[in-house]
XYZ file of C-alpha atoms in Angstrom:
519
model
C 55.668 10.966 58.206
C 59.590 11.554 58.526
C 60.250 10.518 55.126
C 57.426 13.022 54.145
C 58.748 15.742 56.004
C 62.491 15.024 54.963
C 61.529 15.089 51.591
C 59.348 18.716 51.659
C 62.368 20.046 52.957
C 64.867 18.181 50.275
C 62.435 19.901 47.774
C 62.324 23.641 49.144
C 66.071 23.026 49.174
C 66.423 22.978 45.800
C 63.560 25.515 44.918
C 65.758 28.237 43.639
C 66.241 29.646 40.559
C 70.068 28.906 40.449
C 69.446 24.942 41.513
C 66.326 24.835 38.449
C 68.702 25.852 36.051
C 71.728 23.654 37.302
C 69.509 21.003 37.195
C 68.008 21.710 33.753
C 71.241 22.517 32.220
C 73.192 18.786 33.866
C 70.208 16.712 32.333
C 70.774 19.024 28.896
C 74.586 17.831 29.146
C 73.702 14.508 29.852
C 71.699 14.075 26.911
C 74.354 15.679 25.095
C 76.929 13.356 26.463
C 75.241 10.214 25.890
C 74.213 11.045 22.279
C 77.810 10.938 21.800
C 79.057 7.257 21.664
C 82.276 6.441 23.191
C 81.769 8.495 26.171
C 78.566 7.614 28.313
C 78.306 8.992 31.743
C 81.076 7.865 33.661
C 83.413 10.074 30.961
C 80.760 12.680 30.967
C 80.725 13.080 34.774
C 84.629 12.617 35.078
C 84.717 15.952 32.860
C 82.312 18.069 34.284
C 83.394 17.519 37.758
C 85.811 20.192 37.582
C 83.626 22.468 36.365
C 81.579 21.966 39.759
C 83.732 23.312 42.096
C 82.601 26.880 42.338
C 79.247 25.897 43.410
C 77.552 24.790 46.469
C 77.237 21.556 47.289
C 73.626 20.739 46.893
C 73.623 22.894 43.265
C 76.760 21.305 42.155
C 75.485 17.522 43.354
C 72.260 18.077 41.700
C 74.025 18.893 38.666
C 76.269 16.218 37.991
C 72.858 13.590 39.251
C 71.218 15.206 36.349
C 73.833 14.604 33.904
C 74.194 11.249 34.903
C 70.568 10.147 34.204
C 70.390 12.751 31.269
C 73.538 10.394 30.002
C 71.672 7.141 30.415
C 68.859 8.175 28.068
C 70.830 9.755 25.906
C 72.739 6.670 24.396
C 69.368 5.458 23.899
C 69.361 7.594 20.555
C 72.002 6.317 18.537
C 71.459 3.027 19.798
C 68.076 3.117 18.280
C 69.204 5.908 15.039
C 72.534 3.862 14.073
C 72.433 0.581 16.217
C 75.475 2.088 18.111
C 74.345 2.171 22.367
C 75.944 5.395 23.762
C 76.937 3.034 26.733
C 77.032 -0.589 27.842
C 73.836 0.257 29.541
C 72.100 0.693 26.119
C 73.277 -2.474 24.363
C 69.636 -4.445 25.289
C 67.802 -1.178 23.413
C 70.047 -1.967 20.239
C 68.349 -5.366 20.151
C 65.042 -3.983 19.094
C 65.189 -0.237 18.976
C 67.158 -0.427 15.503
C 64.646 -2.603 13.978
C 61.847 -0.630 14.523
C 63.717 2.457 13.005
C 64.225 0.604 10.173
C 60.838 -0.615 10.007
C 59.877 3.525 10.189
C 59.090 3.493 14.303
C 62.263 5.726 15.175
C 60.233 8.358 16.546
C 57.651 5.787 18.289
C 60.811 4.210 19.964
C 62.316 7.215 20.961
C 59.011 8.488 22.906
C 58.242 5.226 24.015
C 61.967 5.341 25.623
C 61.489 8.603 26.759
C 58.003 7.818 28.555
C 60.128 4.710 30.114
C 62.572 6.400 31.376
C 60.248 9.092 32.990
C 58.547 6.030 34.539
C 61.602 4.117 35.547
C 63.510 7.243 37.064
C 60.116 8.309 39.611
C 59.146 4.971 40.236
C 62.959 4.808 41.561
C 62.796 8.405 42.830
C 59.955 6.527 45.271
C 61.660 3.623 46.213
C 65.132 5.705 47.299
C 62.612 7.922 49.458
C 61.075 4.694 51.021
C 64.627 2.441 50.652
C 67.507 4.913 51.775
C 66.183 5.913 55.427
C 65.398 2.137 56.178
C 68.946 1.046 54.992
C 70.933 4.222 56.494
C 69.187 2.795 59.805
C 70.546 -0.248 59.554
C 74.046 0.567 57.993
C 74.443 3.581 61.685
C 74.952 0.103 63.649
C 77.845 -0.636 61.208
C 81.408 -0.715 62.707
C 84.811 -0.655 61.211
C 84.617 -4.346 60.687
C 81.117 -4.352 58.839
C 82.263 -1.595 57.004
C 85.297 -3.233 55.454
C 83.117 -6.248 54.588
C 80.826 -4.463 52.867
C 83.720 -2.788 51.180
C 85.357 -6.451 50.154
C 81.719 -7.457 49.229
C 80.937 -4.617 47.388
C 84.422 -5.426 44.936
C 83.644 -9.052 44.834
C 80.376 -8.261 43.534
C 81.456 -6.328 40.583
C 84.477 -8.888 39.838
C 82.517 -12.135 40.256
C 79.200 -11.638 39.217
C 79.148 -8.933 36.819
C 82.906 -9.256 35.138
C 83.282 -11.150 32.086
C 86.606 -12.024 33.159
C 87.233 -12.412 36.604
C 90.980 -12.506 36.753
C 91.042 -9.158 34.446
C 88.173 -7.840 37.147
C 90.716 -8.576 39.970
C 93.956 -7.165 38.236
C 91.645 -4.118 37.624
C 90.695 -3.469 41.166
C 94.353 -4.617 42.390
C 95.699 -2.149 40.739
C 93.129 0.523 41.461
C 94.307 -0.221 45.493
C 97.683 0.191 44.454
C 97.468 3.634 43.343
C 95.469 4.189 45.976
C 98.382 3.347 48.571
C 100.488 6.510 46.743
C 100.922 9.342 49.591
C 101.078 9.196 53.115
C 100.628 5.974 55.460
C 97.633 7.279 57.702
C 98.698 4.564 60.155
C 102.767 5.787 60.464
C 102.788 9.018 58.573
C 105.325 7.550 56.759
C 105.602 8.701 52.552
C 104.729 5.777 50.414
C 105.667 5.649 46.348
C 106.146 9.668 46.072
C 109.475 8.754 44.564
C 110.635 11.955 46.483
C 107.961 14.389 45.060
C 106.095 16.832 46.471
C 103.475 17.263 44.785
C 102.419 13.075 45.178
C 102.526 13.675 49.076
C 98.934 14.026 49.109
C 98.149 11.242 46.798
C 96.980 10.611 43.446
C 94.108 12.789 42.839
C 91.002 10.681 41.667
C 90.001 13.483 39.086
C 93.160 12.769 36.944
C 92.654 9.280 37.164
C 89.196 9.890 36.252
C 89.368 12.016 33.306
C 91.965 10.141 32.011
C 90.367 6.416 32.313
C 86.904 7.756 30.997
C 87.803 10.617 28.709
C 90.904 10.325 26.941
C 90.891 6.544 27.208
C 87.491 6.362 25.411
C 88.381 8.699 22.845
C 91.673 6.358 22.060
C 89.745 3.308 22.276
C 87.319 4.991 19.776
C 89.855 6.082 17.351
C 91.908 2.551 17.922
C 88.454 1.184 16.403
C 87.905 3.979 13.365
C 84.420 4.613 15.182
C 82.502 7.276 12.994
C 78.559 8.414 13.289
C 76.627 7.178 10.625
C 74.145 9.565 8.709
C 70.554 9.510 9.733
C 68.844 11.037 6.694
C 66.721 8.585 6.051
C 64.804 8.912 9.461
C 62.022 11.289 9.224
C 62.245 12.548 13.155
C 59.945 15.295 12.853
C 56.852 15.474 15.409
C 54.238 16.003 12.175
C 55.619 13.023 10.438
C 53.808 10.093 10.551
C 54.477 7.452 13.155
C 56.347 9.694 15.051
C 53.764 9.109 17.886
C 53.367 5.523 19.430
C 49.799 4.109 18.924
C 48.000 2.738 21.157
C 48.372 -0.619 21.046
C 52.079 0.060 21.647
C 51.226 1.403 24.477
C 49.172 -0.965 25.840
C 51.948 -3.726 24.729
C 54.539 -1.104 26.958
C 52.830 -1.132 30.168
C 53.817 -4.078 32.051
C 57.653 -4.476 30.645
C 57.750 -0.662 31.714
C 56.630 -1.279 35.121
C 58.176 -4.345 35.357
C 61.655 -3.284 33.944
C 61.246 -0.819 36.532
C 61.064 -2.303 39.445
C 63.500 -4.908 39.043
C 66.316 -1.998 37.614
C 66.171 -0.286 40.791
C 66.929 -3.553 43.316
C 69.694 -5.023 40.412
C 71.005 -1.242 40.598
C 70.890 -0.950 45.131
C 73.342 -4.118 44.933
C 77.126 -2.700 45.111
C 79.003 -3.625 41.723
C 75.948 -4.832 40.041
C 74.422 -1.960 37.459
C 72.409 -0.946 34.947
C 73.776 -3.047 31.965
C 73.306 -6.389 33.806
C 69.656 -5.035 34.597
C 68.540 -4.006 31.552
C 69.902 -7.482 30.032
C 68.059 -8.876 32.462
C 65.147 -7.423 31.935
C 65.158 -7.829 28.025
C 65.261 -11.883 28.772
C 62.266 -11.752 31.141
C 60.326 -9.732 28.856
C 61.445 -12.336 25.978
C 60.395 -15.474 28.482
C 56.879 -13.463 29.364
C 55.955 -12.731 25.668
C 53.348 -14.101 23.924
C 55.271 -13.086 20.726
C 58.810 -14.232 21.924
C 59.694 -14.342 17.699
C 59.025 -10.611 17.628
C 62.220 -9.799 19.691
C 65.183 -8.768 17.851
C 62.636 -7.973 15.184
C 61.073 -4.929 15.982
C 59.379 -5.308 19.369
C 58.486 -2.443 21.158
C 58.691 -4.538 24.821
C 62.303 -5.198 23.911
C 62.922 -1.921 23.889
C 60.765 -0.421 26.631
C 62.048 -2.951 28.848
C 65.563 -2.507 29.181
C 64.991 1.510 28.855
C 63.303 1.294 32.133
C 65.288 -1.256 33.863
C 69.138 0.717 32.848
C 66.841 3.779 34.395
C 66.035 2.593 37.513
C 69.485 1.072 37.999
C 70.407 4.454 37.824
C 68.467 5.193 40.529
C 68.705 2.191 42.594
C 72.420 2.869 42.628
C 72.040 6.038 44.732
C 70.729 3.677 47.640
C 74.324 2.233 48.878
C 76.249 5.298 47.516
C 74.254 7.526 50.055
C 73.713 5.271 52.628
C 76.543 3.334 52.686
C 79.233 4.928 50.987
C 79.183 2.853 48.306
C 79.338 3.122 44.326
C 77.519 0.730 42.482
C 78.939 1.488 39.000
C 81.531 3.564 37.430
C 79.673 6.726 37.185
C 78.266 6.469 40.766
C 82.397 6.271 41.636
C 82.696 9.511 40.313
C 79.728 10.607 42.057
C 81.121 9.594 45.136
C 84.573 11.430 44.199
C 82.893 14.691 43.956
C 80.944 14.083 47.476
C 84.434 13.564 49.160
C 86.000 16.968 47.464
C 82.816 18.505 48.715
C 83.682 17.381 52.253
C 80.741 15.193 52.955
C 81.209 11.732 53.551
C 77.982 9.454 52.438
C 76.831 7.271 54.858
C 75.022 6.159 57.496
C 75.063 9.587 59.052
C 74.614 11.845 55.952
C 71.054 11.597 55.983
C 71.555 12.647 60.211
C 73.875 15.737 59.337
C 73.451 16.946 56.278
C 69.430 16.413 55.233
C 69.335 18.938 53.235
C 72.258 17.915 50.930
C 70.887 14.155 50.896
C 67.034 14.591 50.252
C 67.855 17.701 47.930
C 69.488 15.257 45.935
C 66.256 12.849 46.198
C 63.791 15.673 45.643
C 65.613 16.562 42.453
C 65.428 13.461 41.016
C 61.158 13.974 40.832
C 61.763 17.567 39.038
C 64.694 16.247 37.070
C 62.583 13.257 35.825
C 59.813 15.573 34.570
C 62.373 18.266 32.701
C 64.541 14.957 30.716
C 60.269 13.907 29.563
C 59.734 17.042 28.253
C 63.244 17.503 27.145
C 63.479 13.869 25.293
C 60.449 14.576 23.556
C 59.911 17.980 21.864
C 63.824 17.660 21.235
C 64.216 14.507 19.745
C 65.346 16.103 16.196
C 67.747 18.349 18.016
C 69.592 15.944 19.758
C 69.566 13.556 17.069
C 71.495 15.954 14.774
C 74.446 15.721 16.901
C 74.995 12.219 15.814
C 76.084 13.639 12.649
C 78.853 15.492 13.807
C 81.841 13.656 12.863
C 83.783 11.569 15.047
C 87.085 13.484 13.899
C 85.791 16.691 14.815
C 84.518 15.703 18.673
C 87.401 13.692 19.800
C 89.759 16.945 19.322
C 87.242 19.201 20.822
C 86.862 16.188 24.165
C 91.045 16.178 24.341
C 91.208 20.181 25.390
C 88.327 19.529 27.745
C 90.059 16.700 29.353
C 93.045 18.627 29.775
C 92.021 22.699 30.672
C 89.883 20.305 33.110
C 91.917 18.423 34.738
C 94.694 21.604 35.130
C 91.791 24.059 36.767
C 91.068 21.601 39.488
C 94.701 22.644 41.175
C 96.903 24.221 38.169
C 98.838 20.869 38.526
C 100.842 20.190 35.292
C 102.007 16.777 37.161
C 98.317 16.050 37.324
C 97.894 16.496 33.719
C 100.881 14.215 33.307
C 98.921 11.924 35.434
C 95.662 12.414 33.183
C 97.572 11.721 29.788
C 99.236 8.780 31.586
C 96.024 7.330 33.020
C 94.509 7.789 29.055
C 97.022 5.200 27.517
C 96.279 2.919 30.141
C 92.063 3.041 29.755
C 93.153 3.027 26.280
C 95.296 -0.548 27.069
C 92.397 -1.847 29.649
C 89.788 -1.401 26.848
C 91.814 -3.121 24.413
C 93.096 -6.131 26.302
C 89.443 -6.767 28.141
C 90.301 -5.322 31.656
C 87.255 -3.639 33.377
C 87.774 0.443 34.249
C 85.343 0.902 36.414
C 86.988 -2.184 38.862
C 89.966 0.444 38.697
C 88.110 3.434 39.769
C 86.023 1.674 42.101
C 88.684 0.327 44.161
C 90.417 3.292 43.931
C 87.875 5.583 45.606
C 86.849 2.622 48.242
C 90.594 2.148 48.625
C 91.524 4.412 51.391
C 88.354 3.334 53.303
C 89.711 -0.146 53.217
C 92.330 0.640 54.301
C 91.170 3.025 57.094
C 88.558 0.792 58.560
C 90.919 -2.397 58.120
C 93.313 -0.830 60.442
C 90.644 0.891 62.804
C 89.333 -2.632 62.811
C 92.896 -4.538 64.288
C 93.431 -1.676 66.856
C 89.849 -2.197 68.415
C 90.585 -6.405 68.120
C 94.063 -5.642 68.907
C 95.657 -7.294 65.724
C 93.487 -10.718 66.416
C 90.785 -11.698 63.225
C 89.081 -12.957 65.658
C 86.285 -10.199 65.423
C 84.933 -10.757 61.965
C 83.199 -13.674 63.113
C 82.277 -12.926 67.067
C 79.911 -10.531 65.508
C 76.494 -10.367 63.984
C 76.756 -8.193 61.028
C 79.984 -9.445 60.572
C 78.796 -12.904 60.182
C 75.914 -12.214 57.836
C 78.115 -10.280 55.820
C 81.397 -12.641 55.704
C 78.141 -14.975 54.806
C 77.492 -12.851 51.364
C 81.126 -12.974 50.586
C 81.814 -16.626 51.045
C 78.531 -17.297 48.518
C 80.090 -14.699 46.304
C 83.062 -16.990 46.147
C 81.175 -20.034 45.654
C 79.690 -18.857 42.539
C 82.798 -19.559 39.996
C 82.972 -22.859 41.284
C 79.136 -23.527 40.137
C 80.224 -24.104 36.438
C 82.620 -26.749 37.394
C 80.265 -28.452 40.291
C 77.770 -28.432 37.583
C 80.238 -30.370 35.233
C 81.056 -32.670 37.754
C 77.734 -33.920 38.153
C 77.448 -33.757 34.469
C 80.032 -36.403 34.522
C 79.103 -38.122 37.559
C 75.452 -39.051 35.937
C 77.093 -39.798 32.231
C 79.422 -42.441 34.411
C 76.906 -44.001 36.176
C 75.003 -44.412 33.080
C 77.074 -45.925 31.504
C 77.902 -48.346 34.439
C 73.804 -49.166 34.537
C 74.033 -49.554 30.273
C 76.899 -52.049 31.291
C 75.649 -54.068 33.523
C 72.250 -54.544 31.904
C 74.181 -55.655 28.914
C 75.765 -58.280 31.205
C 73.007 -59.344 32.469
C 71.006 -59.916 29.143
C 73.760 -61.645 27.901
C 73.773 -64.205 31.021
């Protein structure tokens, strides 16, 4: 009955006219800002932050939630229009959402999407009212010690499991700590790496580093590559047309891979680092092994692309669980997320939910309302937002620079931040190019100072001995997590070792039963 009566009051928070329109005009945006590739939502939200200041908290969180689930549908339109995903979260809807445009199906796709990610995003709007009180519960018993572990777990997470390169992944996050460290020493008060300025006293700003790693270094990477929109005349997108509207066999066929992608987006999406691009991969190979009509994939099947939709959706979700309860991002745009909690003042939490309810289960309640307006939205507007592919790459990318910039230099009038921002563009620009993951960057910088914090807090009560990471319960479980997290790049060469081991003793048995025919 709590959660019931938590959530009634999330909902009449955000029952005004002001919050309705903040939260229709952030899932507008997001669409917007996923329709155009090379940004995504982590870019989009690293933008608009700024632009959230002069609001309350609960309008101005509600907001930038909206865009960032507006954002993850919206790259599902040119990755099923031009076969170009808005985001890595997309890629899996490329596999099957281009084929059935060319086969005629682009509007079919597009409302089947649309109807999966209305599904995905309420189903996961459940779960976080059912998942978040359960796991703040636990996580209030959490010390400075658990913390940090969860912390370390949290990075390894995103380095070992979900980076393609793990030494890249730990450079990344390295390096996101180190800029981190720039400011004051909370421990001695001494200044560390100001180089004698002023204005670095307080630390790097993360909405400089922000802007700069998502926005300009995107729009470098972008024009590095010579990306331009394709034309989409030849796609009738018009709700009269025929096969606009999914029959209903397709519907039928959509059922289960929606409700299935689903579910298993929002628990890949509540595990810290992991995120919606490894769910909705790994939802298009389950709907692949499950098929009848495995052939059809990559062809033209609607599963393949319902799928994925709803499983990169309810990561999105799912990925509010440890960032409210715990403190935690689970992807780049939920680091963001968290960035504009801490400039707010609030930190998430095991005691958010405790002292500020209305802030945390406003943000939950929107999700239902916001899920209902991006339906609506995605469907009568299709055409609309599809005509913004055809704006020319040459003509957004300027038009993204001054917005980058005038944002970054209202936050504090900083023209040293703005330095910062340009700076922080070449090098997304560099990490793109050479294979080194951003978001590792980002993350660690936001979780950075916690790290830190707790990692001292944690010595004082131990009094310097290490001792206390493993005379404790959560402690143990979690140093438990970390030490399989390890394990798993030694898998591949275990499993070649055994490889070899068996070849060996075969052909020690193949020997000696040659010997012995011989005799």
């Amino acid at each position: 009955m709590d959660v019931f009566n938590d959530l009634g009051q999330g909902i009449l928070a955000i029952l005004s006219i002001q919050n309705i329109l903040l939260l229709a005009a952030g899932v507008l945006i997001g669409m917007v800002v996923g329709v155009m590739p090379g940004l995504g939502p982590s870019a989009g939200l690293a933008i608009l932050l700024p632009i959230t200041f002069g609001l309350d908290p609960v309008g101005g969180i509600i907001m930038l939630a909206a865009v960032y689930y507006g954002a993850m549908y919206g790259g599902t339109i040119t990755s099923v229009l031009i076969n170009t995903p808005g985001e890595s979260a997309t890629v899996a809807s490329t596999f099957d959402g281009y084929p059935l445009a060319k086969q005629g199906r682009a509007g079919a796709a597009l409302v089947m999407a649309a109807v999966a990610s209305f599904v995905a995003g309420t189903i996961g709007a459940v779960l976080i009212s059912v998942a978040a009180p359960v796991t703040a519960s636990v996580a209030s018993s959490f010390g400075p010690p658990e913390l940090f572990l969860v912390v370390v777990a949290g990075l390894l997470t995103l380095i070992v499991v979900v980076g393609r390169n793990r030494i890249r992944g730990a450079i990344s996050a390295l390096l996101g700590f180190g800029i981190a460290t720039v400011g004051v020493d909370v421990g001695g008060g001494q200044q560390r790496y100001t180089f004698g300025s002023s204005d670095l006293i307080n630390g790097i700003d993360f909405i400089p580093v922000a802007i700069g790693l998502f926005g300009l270094g995107e729009i470098f990477y972008s024009l590095y590559r010579g990306g331009h929109l394709e034309t989409l005349g030849y796609f009738n997108l018009s709700a009269r047309a025929k096969g606009f509207w999914p029959t209903r066999s397709e519907v039928r066929e959509s059922t289960g891979p929606m409700l299935r992608g689903s579910v298993l987006g929002f628990f890949v999406g509540t595990s810290p680092g992991a995120g919606a691009t490894v769910a909705s991969l790994m939802s298009y190979s389950l709907e692949k092994a499950l098929s009848k009509t495995p052939k059809k994939f990559g062809r033209g099947a609607m599963a393949g692309l319902v799928g994925p939709e709803a499983a990169n959706n309810g990561a999105s979700a799912g990925a509010m669980v440890p960032l409210l309860t715990l403190g935690l991002p689970g992807s780049a745009a939920t680091a963001v997320l968290l960035g504009g909690f801490l400039i707010w003042g609030l930190q998430p939490g095991p005691l958010l939910m405790e002292q500020n309810p209305e802030f945390a289960w406003g943000l939950i309640a929107s999700m239902y309302l916001g899920n209902v307006m991006l339906l609506l939205i995605n469907i009568f507007c299709i055409p609309a937002f599809a005509s913004i592919a055809r704006v020319p790459f040459r003509v957004l990318a300027p038009v993204i620079v001054v917005l980058c910039v005038l944002g970054t230099f209202t936050v504090n009038g900083s023209i040293i931040e703005v330095g910062i921002m340009l700076a922080c563009g070449v090098l997304g620009f560099f990490m793109r190019l050479f294979g080194f993951p951003v978001a590792g960057l980002v993350i660690a910088l936001v979780l950075g100072p916690l790290a830190e914090e707790t990692l001292r807090q944690t010595m004082i009560i131990s009094h310097g001995s290490f001792d206390i990471f493993v005379t404790r319960g959560a402690s143990q479980a979690l140093l438990a997590v970390i030490a399989l997290l390890l394990l798993i790049p030694l898998l591949p060469v275990l499993r070649r070792a055994l490889a070899r081991r068996r070849a060996e003793t075969r052909r020690e048995d193949s020997a000696d039963d040659h010997e012995r025919s011989q005799v």
